[in-house]
Amino acid sequence: MYKIAVLRGDGIGPEIVDQSLRVLNFIEEKYQLDFDIKYAHFGGKGIDEEGHPFPESTKSIVDWSDAVLLGAVGGPKWDQAKDRPEQGLLSLRKHLGAYCNLRPIITFEALKDMSPLKLDQGKNIDLCFVRELTGGIYFGKKERIDDLAYDQKQYETYEVKRIAKKAFELSKKRAGKICSVDKSNVLMSSKLWREEVEKMNETYQVDLNHMYVDNAAMQLIMNPYQFDVILTGNMFGDILSDEASVLAGSIGVLPSASIGDEKGLYEPIHGSAPDIAGQDIANPIGMIMSLAMMFQNSFERTDIYDFIYKNVNKTLEDGYGTVDLKLDRKVTTREWTDQLIKNMQS
Ligand code: NAD
């Protein structure tokens, strides 16, 4: 029995989550699994229904679950709220102790022409960011004193060790290759980062290289094929993973996982897209691939991840796409999932 907390969220969140749950139902039957699903209010919906973006009732459902599936949160309606929906997201990640963000950059063959870069046909970018999520400059001491402002960037050894361990373990399941990104030529915290990563490699013995963040930003565009696992800190990871996301062709196709030592949170990388909400035109792929990541990471069912990936790829190859994709057969969110499920059945 797998217990899943489902937070549909705001904007396009409910539309895409509902499609991913149709895929979940299919998987339940095909693989003879047993899922117990509980829904909870979160984000703007949490504010509207229970006066808080991450209400207590949602906390207990999250605590009950083995994994959390999240749509997206936010929207203009709550921009002036005391606790904004996005604040709920930070609290949820903290509550889960999710210090590691996994962001695979998957390029589907059928979408290669949509990338702003001229990608090599027949050659696939397949890389995954392992980004530290709860430390670094975003969480350091910050202050404004008249004409002076500062943000402190710091990392403690234990923080580097635990995120590096995630990257090394992941790399053992992938190509055995890690690029650790830092700025150790000028930052003390990066020196510590590099030292700890080097030390850990004495145990794991993978193909490890280090790259300064400015060079990494350039290399991602010049030769993205060279990367497999990219290990980096909070701010560098934030910037580089957004840069790399354009390689996939649409923000709508990319999934993510935020994990710690216990359960994971799975959500697409995009926001609640209020401009297209309620029209059944949002791309459900990022959400469906986030569900696939849940099987891969929380339930150790890589076979189910592969099954979902293969059929998403096939549906795109068949030419079906939502409006954000340059494909011949334009379909709605629901119709795209119909085609995916048809492919899964055959
Ligand atoms: P966004 O990602 O919601 O949208 C950016 C653009 O991409 C929009 O044009 C949108 O229509 C398009 N888009 C996004 N997802 C798509 C999909 N699945 N299919 C097709 N098109 C898609 O970013 P934004 O507009 O800056 O933010 C909107 C709201 O979402 C804000 O309130 C923001 O704070 C919030 N947000 C939430 C999360 C999250 O829940 N993790 C992340 C980012 C932004």
mmCIF file of C-alpha atoms in Angstrom, residues 8-345:
data_model
loop_
_atom_site.group_PDB
_atom_site.id
_atom_site.type_symbol
_atom_site.label_atom_id
_atom_site.label_comp_id
_atom_site.label_asym_id
_atom_site.label_seq_id
_atom_site.Cartn_x
_atom_site.Cartn_y
_atom_site.Cartn_z
ATOM 1 C CA ARG A 8 -3.852 20.083 -6.296
ATOM 2 C CA GLY A 9 -3.041 23.738 -5.616
ATOM 3 C CA ASP A 10 -4.074 26.702 -7.739
ATOM 4 C CA GLY A 11 -4.420 27.874 -11.343
ATOM 5 C CA ILE A 12 -3.642 24.986 -13.705
ATOM 6 C CA GLY A 13 -2.642 22.835 -10.695
ATOM 7 C CA PRO A 14 -5.950 20.949 -10.343
ATOM 8 C CA GLU A 15 -6.226 20.377 -14.131
ATOM 9 C CA ILE A 16 -2.816 18.766 -14.479
ATOM 10 C CA VAL A 17 -2.938 16.874 -11.175
ATOM 11 C CA ASP A 18 -6.229 15.274 -12.230
ATOM 12 C CA GLN A 19 -4.619 14.023 -15.436
ATOM 13 C CA SER A 20 -1.674 12.588 -13.508
ATOM 14 C CA LEU A 21 -4.144 10.760 -11.258
ATOM 15 C CA ARG A 22 -5.702 9.112 -14.325
ATOM 16 C CA VAL A 23 -2.201 7.813 -15.101
ATOM 17 C CA LEU A 24 -1.861 6.695 -11.478
ATOM 18 C CA ASN A 25 -5.131 4.737 -11.734
ATOM 19 C CA PHE A 26 -3.862 3.034 -14.851
ATOM 20 C CA ILE A 27 -0.574 2.115 -13.143
ATOM 21 C CA GLU A 28 -2.460 0.788 -10.113
ATOM 22 C CA GLU A 29 -4.335 -1.671 -12.298
ATOM 23 C CA LYS A 30 -1.520 -2.620 -14.650
ATOM 24 C CA TYR A 31 1.001 -3.304 -11.893
ATOM 25 C CA GLN A 32 -1.561 -4.616 -9.357
ATOM 26 C CA LEU A 33 -0.581 -1.996 -6.787
ATOM 27 C CA ASP A 34 -2.641 -0.432 -4.055
ATOM 28 C CA PHE A 35 -2.690 3.348 -3.632
ATOM 29 C CA ASP A 36 -4.379 5.214 -0.816
ATOM 30 C CA ILE A 37 -4.884 8.850 -1.810
ATOM 31 C CA LYS A 38 -5.838 11.748 0.430
ATOM 32 C CA TYR A 39 -6.480 15.259 -0.882
ATOM 33 C CA ALA A 40 -5.550 18.383 1.048
ATOM 34 C CA HIS A 41 -5.879 22.140 0.613
ATOM 35 C CA PHE A 42 -2.676 23.969 -0.164
ATOM 36 C CA GLY A 43 -1.489 27.357 -1.425
ATOM 37 C CA GLY A 44 -4.220 29.822 -2.401
ATOM 38 C CA LYS A 45 -6.797 27.077 -1.943
ATOM 39 C CA GLY A 46 -5.516 26.609 1.624
ATOM 40 C CA ILE A 47 -5.935 30.348 2.287
ATOM 41 C CA ASP A 48 -9.464 30.364 0.836
ATOM 42 C CA GLU A 49 -10.677 27.253 2.636
ATOM 43 C CA GLU A 50 -8.733 27.252 5.904
ATOM 44 C CA GLY A 51 -7.085 30.679 6.216
ATOM 45 C CA HIS A 52 -3.493 29.449 5.691
ATOM 46 C CA PRO A 53 -1.435 28.284 2.685
ATOM 47 C CA PHE A 54 -0.224 25.206 4.612
ATOM 48 C CA PRO A 55 -3.043 24.458 7.083
ATOM 49 C CA GLU A 56 -2.707 22.075 10.020
ATOM 50 C CA SER A 57 -5.128 19.600 8.389
ATOM 51 C CA THR A 58 -2.815 19.448 5.360
ATOM 52 C CA LYS A 59 0.194 18.933 7.616
ATOM 53 C CA SER A 60 -1.408 15.827 9.131
ATOM 54 C CA ILE A 61 -2.189 14.388 5.707
ATOM 55 C CA VAL A 62 1.396 15.073 4.586
ATOM 56 C CA ASP A 63 2.655 13.346 7.766
ATOM 57 C CA TRP A 64 0.414 10.351 7.088
ATOM 58 C CA SER A 65 1.654 9.964 3.501
ATOM 59 C CA ASP A 66 4.626 8.165 1.952
ATOM 60 C CA ALA A 67 4.959 10.799 -0.785
ATOM 61 C CA VAL A 68 3.443 14.138 -1.747
ATOM 62 C CA LEU A 69 2.203 15.086 -5.195
ATOM 63 C CA LEU A 70 1.772 18.803 -5.812
ATOM 64 C CA GLY A 71 0.338 20.791 -8.737
ATOM 65 C CA ALA A 72 1.394 24.437 -8.453
ATOM 66 C CA VAL A 73 0.443 27.335 -6.251
ATOM 67 C CA GLY A 74 -0.088 31.080 -6.464
ATOM 68 C CA GLY A 75 -1.911 33.644 -8.529
ATOM 69 C CA PRO A 76 -2.865 37.329 -8.551
ATOM 70 C CA LYS A 77 -5.814 36.690 -6.218
ATOM 71 C CA TRP A 78 -3.439 36.079 -3.308
ATOM 72 C CA ASP A 79 -0.626 38.491 -4.164
ATOM 73 C CA GLN A 80 -1.553 40.755 -1.252
ATOM 74 C CA ALA A 81 -2.239 37.939 1.250
ATOM 75 C CA LYS A 82 -0.406 38.096 4.588
ATOM 76 C CA ASP A 83 1.008 34.605 4.045
ATOM 77 C CA ARG A 84 1.271 34.130 0.299
ATOM 78 C CA PRO A 85 0.693 30.691 -1.302
ATOM 79 C CA GLU A 86 4.409 30.450 -2.152
ATOM 80 C CA GLN A 87 5.161 30.791 1.567
ATOM 81 C CA GLY A 88 3.240 27.526 1.999
ATOM 82 C CA LEU A 89 5.657 25.884 -0.403
ATOM 83 C CA LEU A 90 8.709 26.962 1.607
ATOM 84 C CA SER A 91 7.033 25.741 4.823
ATOM 85 C CA LEU A 92 6.140 22.420 3.212
ATOM 86 C CA ARG A 93 9.718 21.830 2.012
ATOM 87 C CA LYS A 94 10.982 22.717 5.466
ATOM 88 C CA HIS A 95 8.406 20.460 7.124
ATOM 89 C CA LEU A 96 9.581 17.575 4.929
ATOM 90 C CA GLY A 97 13.252 18.343 5.584
ATOM 91 C CA ALA A 98 13.649 18.435 1.815
ATOM 92 C CA TYR A 99 17.217 19.644 1.390
ATOM 93 C CA CYS A 100 17.756 18.144 -2.040
ATOM 94 C CA ASN A 101 16.144 19.257 -5.253
ATOM 95 C CA LEU A 102 16.364 16.902 -8.222
ATOM 96 C CA ARG A 103 15.684 18.427 -11.593
ATOM 97 C CA PRO A 104 16.251 16.196 -14.582
ATOM 98 C CA ILE A 105 16.509 17.991 -17.910
ATOM 99 C CA ILE A 106 14.853 15.653 -20.331
ATOM 100 C CA THR A 107 14.831 16.443 -24.011
ATOM 101 C CA PHE A 108 12.226 14.535 -25.979
ATOM 102 C CA GLU A 109 13.237 13.825 -29.576
ATOM 103 C CA ALA A 110 9.956 15.246 -30.943
ATOM 104 C CA LEU A 111 10.561 18.586 -29.211
ATOM 105 C CA LYS A 112 14.164 19.120 -30.274
ATOM 106 C CA ASP A 113 13.227 21.774 -32.837
ATOM 107 C CA MET A 114 11.610 23.826 -30.068
ATOM 108 C CA SER A 115 14.837 24.308 -28.188
ATOM 109 C CA PRO A 116 16.417 27.737 -28.786
ATOM 110 C CA LEU A 117 19.665 25.833 -29.341
ATOM 111 C CA LYS A 118 20.375 23.803 -32.433
ATOM 112 C CA LEU A 119 20.469 20.367 -30.800
ATOM 113 C CA ASP A 120 22.122 17.386 -32.454
ATOM 114 C CA GLN A 121 19.516 15.013 -33.869
ATOM 115 C CA GLY A 122 19.875 11.500 -32.526
ATOM 116 C CA LYS A 123 21.871 12.715 -29.518
ATOM 117 C CA ASN A 124 20.009 13.184 -26.248
ATOM 118 C CA ILE A 125 20.639 15.603 -23.420
ATOM 119 C CA ASP A 126 20.094 13.603 -20.275
ATOM 120 C CA LEU A 127 21.294 15.404 -17.196
ATOM 121 C CA CYS A 128 20.058 15.902 -13.673
ATOM 122 C CA PHE A 129 20.647 18.761 -11.284
ATOM 123 C CA VAL A 130 21.170 17.918 -7.633
ATOM 124 C CA ARG A 131 20.673 21.270 -5.948
ATOM 125 C CA GLU A 132 21.071 22.036 -2.249
ATOM 126 C CA LEU A 133 17.743 23.506 -1.189
ATOM 127 C CA THR A 134 17.767 24.645 2.414
ATOM 128 C CA GLY A 135 21.091 26.438 2.911
ATOM 129 C CA GLY A 136 23.426 28.916 1.253
ATOM 130 C CA ILE A 137 22.807 32.566 0.566
ATOM 131 C CA TYR A 138 18.984 32.389 0.503
ATOM 132 C CA PHE A 139 18.938 31.288 4.135
ATOM 133 C CA GLY A 140 21.991 33.153 5.483
ATOM 134 C CA LYS A 141 21.943 36.250 7.656
ATOM 135 C CA LYS A 142 20.770 39.281 5.710
ATOM 136 C CA GLU A 143 20.523 42.886 6.683
ATOM 137 C CA ARG A 144 19.950 46.377 5.363
ATOM 138 C CA ILE A 145 21.611 49.223 7.250
ATOM 139 C CA ASP A 146 20.988 52.497 5.449
ATOM 140 C CA ASP A 147 23.245 52.416 2.382
ATOM 141 C CA LEU A 148 24.632 49.003 3.181
ATOM 142 C CA ALA A 149 22.964 45.647 2.515
ATOM 143 C CA TYR A 150 24.366 42.151 2.729
ATOM 144 C CA ASP A 151 23.371 38.513 2.350
ATOM 145 C CA GLN A 152 25.583 35.955 3.957
ATOM 146 C CA LYS A 153 26.404 32.742 2.119
ATOM 147 C CA GLN A 154 27.453 29.905 4.335
ATOM 148 C CA TYR A 155 27.601 26.136 4.255
ATOM 149 C CA GLU A 156 28.397 23.765 7.062
ATOM 150 C CA THR A 157 30.211 20.515 6.439
ATOM 151 C CA TYR A 158 27.149 18.394 7.283
ATOM 152 C CA GLU A 159 25.047 20.266 4.710
ATOM 153 C CA VAL A 160 27.574 19.654 1.949
ATOM 154 C CA LYS A 161 28.047 16.017 2.941
ATOM 155 C CA ARG A 162 24.354 15.119 2.864
ATOM 156 C CA ILE A 163 23.654 16.745 -0.523
ATOM 157 C CA ALA A 164 26.873 15.343 -2.014
ATOM 158 C CA LYS A 165 25.840 11.875 -0.830
ATOM 159 C CA LYS A 166 22.566 12.214 -2.769
ATOM 160 C CA ALA A 167 24.503 13.170 -5.905
ATOM 161 C CA PHE A 168 26.996 10.319 -5.551
ATOM 162 C CA GLU A 169 24.244 7.793 -4.989
ATOM 163 C CA LEU A 170 22.336 9.071 -7.985
ATOM 164 C CA SER A 171 25.429 9.010 -10.168
ATOM 165 C CA LYS A 172 26.003 5.343 -9.283
ATOM 166 C CA LYS A 173 22.551 4.618 -10.761
ATOM 167 C CA ARG A 174 23.299 6.736 -13.827
ATOM 168 C CA ALA A 175 26.535 7.221 -15.796
ATOM 169 C CA GLY A 176 28.886 7.366 -12.788
ATOM 170 C CA LYS A 177 29.797 10.946 -13.595
ATOM 171 C CA ILE A 178 29.437 14.142 -11.531
ATOM 172 C CA CYS A 179 30.219 17.752 -12.264
ATOM 173 C CA SER A 180 30.322 19.755 -9.035
ATOM 174 C CA VAL A 181 29.752 23.460 -9.615
ATOM 175 C CA ASP A 182 31.130 26.106 -7.275
ATOM 176 C CA LYS A 183 33.075 29.346 -7.220
ATOM 177 C CA SER A 184 36.004 28.191 -5.129
ATOM 178 C CA ASN A 185 38.408 30.651 -6.744
ATOM 179 C CA VAL A 186 36.725 33.458 -4.758
ATOM 180 C CA LEU A 187 34.300 32.042 -2.184
ATOM 181 C CA MET A 188 35.356 30.444 1.076
ATOM 182 C CA SER A 189 32.087 28.473 1.323
ATOM 183 C CA SER A 190 32.866 27.019 -2.132
ATOM 184 C CA LYS A 191 36.332 25.937 -0.978
ATOM 185 C CA LEU A 192 34.724 23.933 1.809
ATOM 186 C CA TRP A 193 32.175 22.585 -0.693
ATOM 187 C CA ARG A 194 34.900 21.371 -3.073
ATOM 188 C CA GLU A 195 36.986 19.810 -0.284
ATOM 189 C CA GLU A 196 34.034 17.817 1.036
ATOM 190 C CA VAL A 197 32.973 16.629 -2.416
ATOM 191 C CA GLU A 198 36.539 15.513 -3.162
ATOM 192 C CA LYS A 199 36.712 13.653 0.154
ATOM 193 C CA MET A 200 33.458 11.844 -0.506
ATOM 194 C CA ASN A 201 34.691 10.663 -3.863
ATOM 195 C CA GLU A 202 37.387 8.644 -2.075
ATOM 196 C CA THR A 203 34.508 6.349 -1.123
ATOM 197 C CA TYR A 204 32.395 6.483 -4.287
ATOM 198 C CA GLN A 205 35.159 6.716 -6.928
ATOM 199 C CA VAL A 206 33.059 8.209 -9.720
ATOM 200 C CA ASP A 207 34.261 10.325 -12.620
ATOM 201 C CA LEU A 208 34.212 13.661 -10.771
ATOM 202 C CA ASN A 209 35.120 17.078 -12.130
ATOM 203 C CA HIS A 210 34.689 20.578 -10.727
ATOM 204 C CA MET A 211 33.584 23.615 -12.661
ATOM 205 C CA TYR A 212 33.282 27.281 -11.741
ATOM 206 C CA VAL A 213 29.716 28.491 -12.008
ATOM 207 C CA ASP A 214 30.444 31.075 -14.715
ATOM 208 C CA ASN A 215 32.028 28.418 -16.900
ATOM 209 C CA ALA A 216 29.166 25.990 -16.152
ATOM 210 C CA ALA A 217 26.644 28.588 -17.380
ATOM 211 C CA MET A 218 28.559 28.760 -20.669
ATOM 212 C CA GLN A 219 29.170 25.011 -21.012
ATOM 213 C CA LEU A 220 25.457 24.235 -20.552
ATOM 214 C CA ILE A 221 24.754 26.113 -23.757
ATOM 215 C CA MET A 222 27.913 25.168 -25.677
ATOM 216 C CA ASN A 223 27.950 21.462 -24.942
ATOM 217 C CA PRO A 224 25.117 20.229 -22.693
ATOM 218 C CA TYR A 225 25.817 16.601 -23.680
ATOM 219 C CA GLN A 226 28.958 16.528 -21.512
ATOM 220 C CA PHE A 227 26.903 16.569 -18.286
ATOM 221 C CA ASP A 228 25.243 13.771 -16.369
ATOM 222 C CA VAL A 229 24.794 14.688 -12.677
ATOM 223 C CA ILE A 230 25.385 18.347 -11.800
ATOM 224 C CA LEU A 231 25.861 18.888 -8.076
ATOM 225 C CA THR A 232 25.584 22.444 -6.832
ATOM 226 C CA GLY A 233 24.490 24.832 -4.082
ATOM 227 C CA ASN A 234 21.203 26.604 -3.659
ATOM 228 C CA MET A 235 21.607 29.826 -5.646
ATOM 229 C CA PHE A 236 23.863 28.442 -8.383
ATOM 230 C CA GLY A 237 21.422 25.549 -8.809
ATOM 231 C CA ASP A 238 18.454 27.883 -8.972
ATOM 232 C CA ILE A 239 19.974 29.899 -11.791
ATOM 233 C CA LEU A 240 21.620 27.077 -13.759
ATOM 234 C CA SER A 241 18.593 24.770 -13.655
ATOM 235 C CA ASP A 242 16.367 27.530 -15.043
ATOM 236 C CA GLU A 243 18.911 28.216 -17.755
ATOM 237 C CA ALA A 244 19.022 24.519 -18.642
ATOM 238 C CA SER A 245 15.226 24.152 -18.614
ATOM 239 C CA VAL A 246 14.944 26.010 -21.925
ATOM 240 C CA LEU A 247 16.863 23.154 -23.577
ATOM 241 C CA ALA A 248 13.733 21.009 -23.219
ATOM 242 C CA GLY A 249 11.665 23.330 -25.410
ATOM 243 C CA SER A 250 8.786 24.103 -23.012
ATOM 244 C CA ILE A 251 8.572 24.792 -19.316
ATOM 245 C CA GLY A 252 5.484 22.560 -19.327
ATOM 246 C CA VAL A 253 7.399 19.293 -19.748
ATOM 247 C CA LEU A 254 9.852 19.337 -16.846
ATOM 248 C CA PRO A 255 9.393 17.549 -13.514
ATOM 249 C CA SER A 256 11.145 17.886 -10.176
ATOM 250 C CA ALA A 257 11.508 16.205 -6.829
ATOM 251 C CA SER A 258 12.411 17.710 -3.479
ATOM 252 C CA ILE A 259 13.673 15.065 -1.129
ATOM 253 C CA GLY A 260 15.323 14.691 2.239
ATOM 254 C CA ASP A 261 15.913 11.616 4.353
ATOM 255 C CA GLU A 262 12.250 10.615 4.404
ATOM 256 C CA LYS A 263 9.412 11.296 1.995
ATOM 257 C CA GLY A 264 9.625 13.266 -1.226
ATOM 258 C CA LEU A 265 7.623 16.064 -2.781
ATOM 259 C CA TYR A 266 6.978 15.796 -6.518
ATOM 260 C CA GLU A 267 5.922 18.773 -8.619
ATOM 261 C CA PRO A 268 6.430 20.214 -12.100
ATOM 262 C CA ILE A 269 8.939 23.065 -12.335
ATOM 263 C CA HIS A 270 6.413 25.577 -13.666
ATOM 264 C CA GLY A 271 4.043 27.767 -11.678
ATOM 265 C CA SER A 272 0.247 27.950 -11.603
ATOM 266 C CA ALA A 273 0.032 29.706 -15.013
ATOM 267 C CA PRO A 274 -3.037 31.821 -14.168
ATOM 268 C CA ASP A 275 -3.058 33.148 -17.763
ATOM 269 C CA ILE A 276 -4.190 29.760 -19.105
ATOM 270 C CA ALA A 277 -5.972 28.292 -16.063
ATOM 271 C CA GLY A 278 -9.415 26.736 -16.439
ATOM 272 C CA GLN A 279 -9.139 26.290 -20.224
ATOM 273 C CA ASP A 280 -7.989 22.671 -20.417
ATOM 274 C CA ILE A 281 -4.955 23.688 -22.482
ATOM 275 C CA ALA A 282 -2.088 23.326 -19.985
ATOM 276 C CA ASN A 283 0.646 20.841 -20.744
ATOM 277 C CA PRO A 284 0.319 17.919 -18.302
ATOM 278 C CA ILE A 285 3.725 16.337 -19.074
ATOM 279 C CA GLY A 286 5.755 18.022 -16.291
ATOM 280 C CA MET A 287 3.154 16.831 -13.795
ATOM 281 C CA ILE A 288 2.977 13.305 -15.216
ATOM 282 C CA MET A 289 6.774 13.009 -15.248
ATOM 283 C CA SER A 290 6.786 14.233 -11.618
ATOM 284 C CA LEU A 291 4.516 11.307 -10.838
ATOM 285 C CA ALA A 292 7.019 9.094 -12.662
ATOM 286 C CA MET A 293 9.792 10.518 -10.455
ATOM 287 C CA MET A 294 7.714 9.588 -7.406
ATOM 288 C CA PHE A 295 7.859 5.944 -8.499
ATOM 289 C CA GLN A 296 11.570 6.202 -9.184
ATOM 290 C CA ASN A 297 12.592 7.896 -5.925
ATOM 291 C CA SER A 298 10.015 7.196 -3.228
ATOM 292 C CA PHE A 299 8.866 3.736 -4.306
ATOM 293 C CA GLU A 300 12.029 2.494 -6.028
ATOM 294 C CA ARG A 301 10.113 1.446 -9.114
ATOM 295 C CA THR A 302 12.404 2.569 -11.913
ATOM 296 C CA ASP A 303 10.530 0.172 -14.190
ATOM 297 C CA ILE A 304 7.369 2.275 -13.774
ATOM 298 C CA TYR A 305 9.332 5.499 -14.382
ATOM 299 C CA ASP A 306 10.671 3.967 -17.603
ATOM 300 C CA PHE A 307 7.200 2.807 -18.641
ATOM 301 C CA ILE A 308 5.715 6.298 -18.188
ATOM 302 C CA TYR A 309 8.674 8.003 -19.893
ATOM 303 C CA LYS A 310 8.528 5.631 -22.865
ATOM 304 C CA ASN A 311 4.830 6.297 -23.423
ATOM 305 C CA VAL A 312 5.096 10.086 -22.960
ATOM 306 C CA ASN A 313 7.835 10.009 -25.576
ATOM 307 C CA LYS A 314 5.708 7.852 -27.905
ATOM 308 C CA THR A 315 2.692 10.183 -27.564
ATOM 309 C CA LEU A 316 4.885 13.135 -28.544
ATOM 310 C CA GLU A 317 6.397 11.130 -31.416
ATOM 311 C CA ASP A 318 2.818 10.449 -32.589
ATOM 312 C CA GLY A 319 2.529 14.225 -32.984
ATOM 313 C CA TYR A 320 0.149 14.983 -30.100
ATOM 314 C CA GLY A 321 0.832 18.154 -28.160
ATOM 315 C CA THR A 322 -0.841 20.892 -26.152
ATOM 316 C CA VAL A 323 -0.769 24.478 -27.480
ATOM 317 C CA ASP A 324 2.677 25.266 -26.052
ATOM 318 C CA LEU A 325 4.282 22.569 -28.227
ATOM 319 C CA LYS A 326 5.039 22.848 -31.925
ATOM 320 C CA LEU A 327 3.432 19.559 -32.927
ATOM 321 C CA ASP A 328 0.908 18.741 -35.660
ATOM 322 C CA ARG A 329 -1.934 17.338 -33.597
ATOM 323 C CA LYS A 330 -3.108 20.070 -31.214
ATOM 324 C CA VAL A 331 -5.081 18.617 -28.328
ATOM 325 C CA THR A 332 -6.406 19.667 -24.932
ATOM 326 C CA THR A 333 -4.879 18.652 -21.591
ATOM 327 C CA ARG A 334 -7.424 15.871 -21.185
ATOM 328 C CA GLU A 335 -7.144 14.662 -24.788
ATOM 329 C CA TRP A 336 -3.359 14.485 -24.529
ATOM 330 C CA THR A 337 -3.693 12.224 -21.496
ATOM 331 C CA ASP A 338 -6.288 10.128 -23.393
ATOM 332 C CA GLN A 339 -3.649 9.503 -26.066
ATOM 333 C CA LEU A 340 -1.007 8.695 -23.453
ATOM 334 C CA ILE A 341 -3.264 6.151 -21.773
ATOM 335 C CA LYS A 342 -4.116 4.629 -25.169
ATOM 336 C CA ASN A 343 -0.394 4.150 -25.783
ATOM 337 C CA MET A 344 0.037 2.660 -22.311
ATOM 338 C CA GLN A 345 -2.679 0.127 -23.089
#
